[in-house]
Structure formats: structure tokens, C-alpha cells
PDB file of C-alpha atoms in Angstrom:
ATOM      1  CA  UNK A  25     -18.043  84.707  17.159  1.00  0.00           C
ATOM      2  CA  UNK A  26     -18.032  85.210  13.388  1.00  0.00           C
ATOM      3  CA  UNK A  27     -15.137  84.546  11.011  1.00  0.00           C
ATOM      4  CA  UNK A  28     -14.702  87.298   8.406  1.00  0.00           C
ATOM      5  CA  UNK A  29     -12.436  87.035   5.347  1.00  0.00           C
ATOM      6  CA  UNK A  30     -10.007  89.764   4.280  1.00  0.00           C
ATOM      7  CA  UNK A  31      -8.399  90.557   0.930  1.00  0.00           C
ATOM      8  CA  UNK A  32      -5.173  88.739   1.926  1.00  0.00           C
ATOM      9  CA  UNK A  33      -5.017  84.986   1.426  1.00  0.00           C
ATOM     10  CA  UNK A  34      -5.432  83.215   4.784  1.00  0.00           C
ATOM     11  CA  UNK A  35      -5.750  86.389   6.893  1.00  0.00           C
ATOM     12  CA  UNK A  36      -8.989  86.327   8.897  1.00  0.00           C
ATOM     13  CA  UNK A  37     -10.874  88.462  11.394  1.00  0.00           C
ATOM     14  CA  UNK A  38     -12.505  86.664  14.326  1.00  0.00           C
ATOM     15  CA  UNK A  39     -15.359  88.975  15.344  1.00  0.00           C
ATOM     16  CA  UNK A  40     -16.937  88.409  18.759  1.00  0.00           C
ATOM     17  CA  UNK A  41     -20.194  89.908  19.955  1.00  0.00           C
ATOM     18  CA  UNK A  42     -19.430  92.053  23.029  1.00  0.00           C
ATOM     19  CA  UNK A  43     -22.265  92.122  25.547  1.00  0.00           C
ATOM     20  CA  UNK A  44     -22.722  95.585  27.043  1.00  0.00           C
ATOM     21  CA  UNK A  45     -24.867  96.711  29.943  1.00  0.00           C
ATOM     22  CA  UNK A  46     -24.798  99.258  32.781  1.00  0.00           C
ATOM     23  CA  UNK A  47     -21.878  97.401  34.396  1.00  0.00           C
ATOM     24  CA  UNK A  48     -19.650  97.628  31.316  1.00  0.00           C
ATOM     25  CA  UNK A  49     -19.058  94.761  28.918  1.00  0.00           C
ATOM     26  CA  UNK A  50     -18.134  91.126  28.534  1.00  0.00           C
ATOM     27  CA  UNK A  51     -16.633  89.628  25.395  1.00  0.00           C
ATOM     28  CA  UNK A  52     -15.051  86.374  24.343  1.00  0.00           C
ATOM     29  CA  UNK A  53     -11.462  86.869  23.165  1.00  0.00           C
ATOM     30  CA  UNK A  54     -10.814  83.301  21.961  1.00  0.00           C
ATOM     31  CA  UNK A  55     -12.988  80.307  21.142  1.00  0.00           C
ATOM     32  CA  UNK A  56     -11.431  76.951  20.212  1.00  0.00           C
ATOM     33  CA  UNK A  57     -14.482  75.761  18.251  1.00  0.00           C
ATOM     34  CA  UNK A  58     -14.543  78.948  16.151  1.00  0.00           C
ATOM     35  CA  UNK A  59     -10.790  78.725  15.580  1.00  0.00           C
ATOM     36  CA  UNK A  60     -11.076  75.097  14.467  1.00  0.00           C
ATOM     37  CA  UNK A  61     -13.961  75.905  12.065  1.00  0.00           C
ATOM     38  CA  UNK A  62     -11.737  78.645  10.587  1.00  0.00           C
ATOM     39  CA  UNK A  63      -8.972  76.099   9.928  1.00  0.00           C
ATOM     40  CA  UNK A  64      -6.791  77.122  12.872  1.00  0.00           C
ATOM     41  CA  UNK A  65      -5.356  74.621  15.349  1.00  0.00           C
ATOM     42  CA  UNK A  66      -6.388  76.022  18.746  1.00  0.00           C
ATOM     43  CA  UNK A  67      -3.882  73.808  20.573  1.00  0.00           C
ATOM     44  CA  UNK A  68      -0.976  75.138  18.493  1.00  0.00           C
ATOM     45  CA  UNK A  69      -0.804  78.500  20.276  1.00  0.00           C
ATOM     46  CA  UNK A  70       2.021  78.275  22.816  1.00  0.00           C
ATOM     47  CA  UNK A  71       2.774  81.848  23.831  1.00  0.00           C
ATOM     48  CA  UNK A  72       0.793  84.949  24.794  1.00  0.00           C
ATOM     49  CA  UNK A  73       2.472  88.359  24.727  1.00  0.00           C
ATOM     50  CA  UNK A  74       1.355  91.961  25.217  1.00  0.00           C
ATOM     51  CA  UNK A  75       2.740  95.346  24.211  1.00  0.00           C
ATOM     52  CA  UNK A  76       1.745  98.823  25.387  1.00  0.00           C
ATOM     53  CA  UNK A  77       2.474 101.812  23.172  1.00  0.00           C
ATOM     54  CA  UNK A  78       1.747 105.541  23.065  1.00  0.00           C
ATOM     55  CA  UNK A  79      -0.079 107.475  20.337  1.00  0.00           C
ATOM     56  CA  UNK A  80       1.840 107.575  17.042  1.00  0.00           C
ATOM     57  CA  UNK A  81       4.272 104.752  17.921  1.00  0.00           C
ATOM     58  CA  UNK A  82       4.835 102.216  15.142  1.00  0.00           C
ATOM     59  CA  UNK A  83       5.920  98.669  15.960  1.00  0.00           C
ATOM     60  CA  UNK A  84       6.920  96.634  12.930  1.00  0.00           C
ATOM     61  CA  UNK A  85       6.902  95.514  10.227  1.00  0.00           C
ATOM     62  CA  UNK A  86       8.104  92.239  11.771  1.00  0.00           C
ATOM     63  CA  UNK A  87       8.070  88.652  10.640  1.00  0.00           C
ATOM     64  CA  UNK A  88       9.877  85.353  10.843  1.00  0.00           C
ATOM     65  CA  UNK A  89      11.646  83.240   8.243  1.00  0.00           C
ATOM     66  CA  UNK A  90      12.255  79.520   8.580  1.00  0.00           C
ATOM     67  CA  UNK A  91       9.411  77.921  10.495  1.00  0.00           C
ATOM     68  CA  UNK A  92       7.863  81.313  11.136  1.00  0.00           C
ATOM     69  CA  UNK A  93       4.866  81.877  13.367  1.00  0.00           C
ATOM     70  CA  UNK A  94       1.143  82.406  13.094  1.00  0.00           C
ATOM     71  CA  UNK A  95      -0.497  84.806  15.502  1.00  0.00           C
ATOM     72  CA  UNK A  96      -3.811  86.044  16.744  1.00  0.00           C
ATOM     73  CA  UNK A  97      -3.697  89.776  17.464  1.00  0.00           C
ATOM     74  CA  UNK A  98      -6.220  91.802  19.461  1.00  0.00           C
ATOM     75  CA  UNK A  99      -6.386  95.084  21.343  1.00  0.00           C
ATOM     76  CA  UNK A 100      -7.343  94.912  25.026  1.00  0.00           C
ATOM     77  CA  UNK A 101      -7.273  98.695  25.525  1.00  0.00           C
ATOM     78  CA  UNK A 102      -7.217 101.573  23.035  1.00  0.00           C
ATOM     79  CA  UNK A 103      -7.013 101.361  19.247  1.00  0.00           C
ATOM     80  CA  UNK A 104      -4.376 100.611  16.624  1.00  0.00           C
ATOM     81  CA  UNK A 105      -3.992 100.773  12.859  1.00  0.00           C
ATOM     82  CA  UNK A 106      -2.833  97.197  12.263  1.00  0.00           C
ATOM     83  CA  UNK A 107      -1.013  96.189   9.070  1.00  0.00           C
ATOM     84  CA  UNK A 108      -0.355  92.740   7.596  1.00  0.00           C
ATOM     85  CA  UNK A 109       1.977  92.285   4.606  1.00  0.00           C
ATOM     86  CA  UNK A 110       1.846  88.994   2.714  1.00  0.00           C
ATOM     87  CA  UNK A 111       5.496  87.873   2.504  1.00  0.00           C
ATOM     88  CA  UNK A 112       4.752  84.309   1.346  1.00  0.00           C
ATOM     89  CA  UNK A 113       6.307  83.926  -2.147  1.00  0.00           C
ATOM     90  CA  UNK A 114       3.788  81.257  -3.247  1.00  0.00           C
ATOM     91  CA  UNK A 115       0.734  83.166  -2.073  1.00  0.00           C
ATOM     92  CA  UNK A 116      -1.683  84.718  -4.591  1.00  0.00           C
ATOM     93  CA  UNK A 117      -1.546  87.940  -2.528  1.00  0.00           C
ATOM     94  CA  UNK A 118       2.271  88.017  -2.129  1.00  0.00           C
ATOM     95  CA  UNK A 119       3.544  91.594  -1.742  1.00  0.00           C
ATOM     96  CA  UNK A 120       0.134  93.056  -0.893  1.00  0.00           C
ATOM     97  CA  UNK A 121      -0.775  94.602   2.439  1.00  0.00           C
ATOM     98  CA  UNK A 122      -4.021  95.344   4.200  1.00  0.00           C
ATOM     99  CA  UNK A 123      -4.754  97.540   7.209  1.00  0.00           C
ATOM    100  CA  UNK A 124      -7.295  96.902   9.946  1.00  0.00           C
ATOM    101  CA  UNK A 125      -8.552  98.918  12.898  1.00  0.00           C
ATOM    102  CA  UNK A 126      -8.301  96.846  16.059  1.00  0.00           C
ATOM    103  CA  UNK A 127      -9.800  98.398  19.171  1.00  0.00           C
ATOM    104  CA  UNK A 128     -11.460  97.903  22.541  1.00  0.00           C
ATOM    105  CA  UNK A 129     -14.909  98.577  21.065  1.00  0.00           C
ATOM    106  CA  UNK A 130     -15.337  95.704  18.568  1.00  0.00           C
ATOM    107  CA  UNK A 131     -12.610  93.433  20.047  1.00  0.00           C
ATOM    108  CA  UNK A 132     -11.870  91.874  16.645  1.00  0.00           C
ATOM    109  CA  UNK A 133      -9.086  89.305  16.645  1.00  0.00           C
ATOM    110  CA  UNK A 134      -6.833  89.306  13.586  1.00  0.00           C
ATOM    111  CA  UNK A 135      -5.498  85.917  12.476  1.00  0.00           C
ATOM    112  CA  UNK A 136      -2.086  86.410  10.833  1.00  0.00           C
ATOM    113  CA  UNK A 137      -0.726  83.278   9.097  1.00  0.00           C
ATOM    114  CA  UNK A 138       2.895  82.172   9.040  1.00  0.00           C
ATOM    115  CA  UNK A 139       4.984  84.043   6.505  1.00  0.00           C
ATOM    116  CA  UNK A 140       3.338  87.441   6.880  1.00  0.00           C
ATOM    117  CA  UNK A 141       4.838  90.653   8.223  1.00  0.00           C
ATOM    118  CA  UNK A 142       2.916  92.457  10.927  1.00  0.00           C
ATOM    119  CA  UNK A 143       2.995  95.905  12.498  1.00  0.00           C
ATOM    120  CA  UNK A 144       0.773  98.510  14.046  1.00  0.00           C
ATOM    121  CA  UNK A 145       0.504 102.199  14.904  1.00  0.00           C
ATOM    122  CA  UNK A 146      -1.175 103.339  18.109  1.00  0.00           C
ATOM    123  CA  UNK A 147      -4.148 105.631  17.471  1.00  0.00           C
ATOM    124  CA  UNK A 148      -5.133 106.402  21.076  1.00  0.00           C
ATOM    125  CA  UNK A 149      -3.191 107.854  24.023  1.00  0.00           C
ATOM    126  CA  UNK A 150      -2.112 104.286  24.850  1.00  0.00           C
ATOM    127  CA  UNK A 151      -2.994 100.877  23.465  1.00  0.00           C
ATOM    128  CA  UNK A 152      -2.412  97.384  24.790  1.00  0.00           C
ATOM    129  CA  UNK A 153      -1.977  94.837  21.995  1.00  0.00           C
ATOM    130  CA  UNK A 154      -2.203  91.134  22.860  1.00  0.00           C
ATOM    131  CA  UNK A 155      -0.635  88.400  20.731  1.00  0.00           C
ATOM    132  CA  UNK A 156      -1.304  84.661  20.835  1.00  0.00           C
ATOM    133  CA  UNK A 157       1.546  82.988  18.956  1.00  0.00           C
ATOM    134  CA  UNK A 158       1.910  79.395  17.738  1.00  0.00           C
ATOM    135  CA  UNK A 159       5.711  79.059  18.001  1.00  0.00           C
ATOM    136  CA  UNK A 160       8.367  79.851  20.541  1.00  0.00           C
ATOM    137  CA  UNK A 161      10.380  82.927  19.617  1.00  0.00           C
ATOM    138  CA  UNK A 162      13.625  82.204  17.774  1.00  0.00           C
ATOM    139  CA  UNK A 163      15.597  85.464  17.324  1.00  0.00           C
ATOM    140  CA  UNK A 164      17.574  83.858  14.472  1.00  0.00           C
ATOM    141  CA  UNK A 165      14.362  83.842  12.388  1.00  0.00           C
ATOM    142  CA  UNK A 166      13.528  87.546  12.947  1.00  0.00           C
ATOM    143  CA  UNK A 167      13.124  89.772   9.901  1.00  0.00           C
ATOM    144  CA  UNK A 168      11.936  93.353   9.680  1.00  0.00           C
ATOM    145  CA  UNK A 169      11.059  95.708   6.849  1.00  0.00           C
ATOM    146  CA  UNK A 170      11.187  99.454   7.393  1.00  0.00           C
ATOM    147  CA  UNK A 171       7.730 100.846   8.145  1.00  0.00           C
ATOM    148  CA  UNK A 172       8.215 103.594   5.514  1.00  0.00           C
ATOM    149  CA  UNK A 173       9.517 101.311   2.751  1.00  0.00           C
ATOM    150  CA  UNK A 174       8.558 103.026  -0.530  1.00  0.00           C
ATOM    151  CA  UNK A 175       7.989  99.748  -2.405  1.00  0.00           C
ATOM    152  CA  UNK A 176       5.296  98.715   0.094  1.00  0.00           C
ATOM    153  CA  UNK A 177       3.884 102.208   0.558  1.00  0.00           C
ATOM    154  CA  UNK A 178       2.077 101.440   3.796  1.00  0.00           C
ATOM    155  CA  UNK A 179      -0.045 104.419   4.799  1.00  0.00           C
ATOM    156  CA  UNK A 180       0.174 105.256   8.487  1.00  0.00           C
ATOM    157  CA  UNK A 181      -2.731 107.449   9.613  1.00  0.00           C
ATOM    158  CA  UNK A 182      -0.745 109.560  12.118  1.00  0.00           C
ATOM    159  CA  UNK A 183       2.717 111.082  12.007  1.00  0.00           C
ATOM    160  CA  UNK A 184       5.111 108.439  13.322  1.00  0.00           C
ATOM    161  CA  UNK A 185       6.157 109.601  16.781  1.00  0.00           C
ATOM    162  CA  UNK A 186       8.612 106.836  17.705  1.00  0.00           C
ATOM    163  CA  UNK A 187      10.035 103.523  16.523  1.00  0.00           C
ATOM    164  CA  UNK A 188      12.607 101.239  18.109  1.00  0.00           C
ATOM    165  CA  UNK A 189      16.243 101.370  17.002  1.00  0.00           C
ATOM    166  CA  UNK A 190      15.711  97.935  15.445  1.00  0.00           C
ATOM    167  CA  UNK A 191      12.741  99.165  13.410  1.00  0.00           C
ATOM    168  CA  UNK A 192      14.545 102.354  12.350  1.00  0.00           C
ATOM    169  CA  UNK A 193      17.374 100.189  10.974  1.00  0.00           C
ATOM    170  CA  UNK A 194      15.072  97.627   9.315  1.00  0.00           C
ATOM    171  CA  UNK A 195      15.814  96.511   5.785  1.00  0.00           C
ATOM    172  CA  UNK A 196      13.881  97.039   2.591  1.00  0.00           C
ATOM    173  CA  UNK A 197      11.039  95.058   1.083  1.00  0.00           C
ATOM    174  CA  UNK A 198      13.166  94.475  -2.040  1.00  0.00           C
ATOM    175  CA  UNK A 199      15.980  92.944   0.040  1.00  0.00           C
ATOM    176  CA  UNK A 200      13.544  90.673   1.892  1.00  0.00           C
ATOM    177  CA  UNK A 201      11.946  89.558  -1.380  1.00  0.00           C
ATOM    178  CA  UNK A 202      15.405  88.734  -2.767  1.00  0.00           C
ATOM    179  CA  UNK A 203      16.127  86.661   0.333  1.00  0.00           C
ATOM    180  CA  UNK A 204      12.774  84.864   0.254  1.00  0.00           C
ATOM    181  CA  UNK A 205      12.872  84.083  -3.460  1.00  0.00           C
ATOM    182  CA  UNK A 206      16.585  83.295  -3.663  1.00  0.00           C
ATOM    183  CA  UNK A 207      17.223  86.153  -6.100  1.00  0.00           C
ATOM    184  CA  UNK A 208      19.972  87.716  -4.020  1.00  0.00           C
ATOM    185  CA  UNK A 209      21.564  87.943  -0.605  1.00  0.00           C
ATOM    186  CA  UNK A 210      19.100  90.501   0.827  1.00  0.00           C
ATOM    187  CA  UNK A 211      19.090  91.388   4.464  1.00  0.00           C
ATOM    188  CA  UNK A 212      15.354  91.654   5.109  1.00  0.00           C
TER     189      UNK A 212
END
């Protein structure tokens, strides 16, 4: 498994080598030694979750304030356009976003550090996205920024077919920045 850098500070891709033959394939989805070499604490991950979405669905942009959470994200079936927004005020890449294709061909695992927003759009008929998270969920820490926020300008490759009520009502990037930096009440 290789560790590949991205343009966002601390965001990494863990790239396995799937082994394919006439039976199908086998791939490693997590390796503690690789995680440790990349500066991740393999023992810190306490929760695994999975979502299934249809083509065009956007989930996100979600994050946590307070203690936050780091996550490893991968696609078990299908493909997604995955987006990470750096929402860490002290980061050199604060306010920037980067998109990644995660799919069931390359099986890349995206390492998303604490303090980042995350979301994805399903590119295939269905996609199963798996999350390994390093903190128990605390709903009081939830924040969300609208997926079409003009200040972020995230480009979604397909027309957005569906979002949750929570995501449709998500706040603005400007309000979250005000909250994170103490420049105003914000609502994230």
C-alpha cells in the first residue's frame, strides 16, 4: 500500500494494489503499519460506518467542531466524486477544497484529518461508501455547509439529484468561517 500526498495539508490517499485474476480480485482496505508510517494512529479508529446512495445524490459537506473527527473513506462498490474542504483556521490550505474519485477499481482510501469538511456525489447507479472514524459521533459537534455554497464553488460533476433535508438547509461557508475564527456568531 502506497501513501500519496494531496494538495491539502494532511489529507492523504492510501493506495492499495488490488490483485486481480479470473476469480475476481482481492485488495487490502486497511493496513496498520502503512497507517502508522503515514502518521496515523491505527488504534484510534473506533467506529466503522457505511452509506449507500444513488446516482447524483450528494451527501455533505459535513464536519465536526470541538474535538472533531478524522476519517478514512473508501468505496466498496461503485464510484463517487469525493470532496474535502480544509476548515482548519491555522492550516496553510484553509478554505481550499480538493476532489478525488474513489471507486471499486482502485480502492483508494482517503485520509481526512480532523477539522475538514467532507462530502461526496455518487457517480454510478449506486455506491457504497465506507468510513472508519476515530471518534464517537457527538451530534452537538455537527456542522454542515451547503453543497452549492458560492464562496466554496465546489464543482459537482453531475446534476444534483437529491440531498437530505439537513443538507438542503445547511449554512454558508462564510458563517462557518465566522464561527471558527470568532469573527461572528455564524451558524455553520
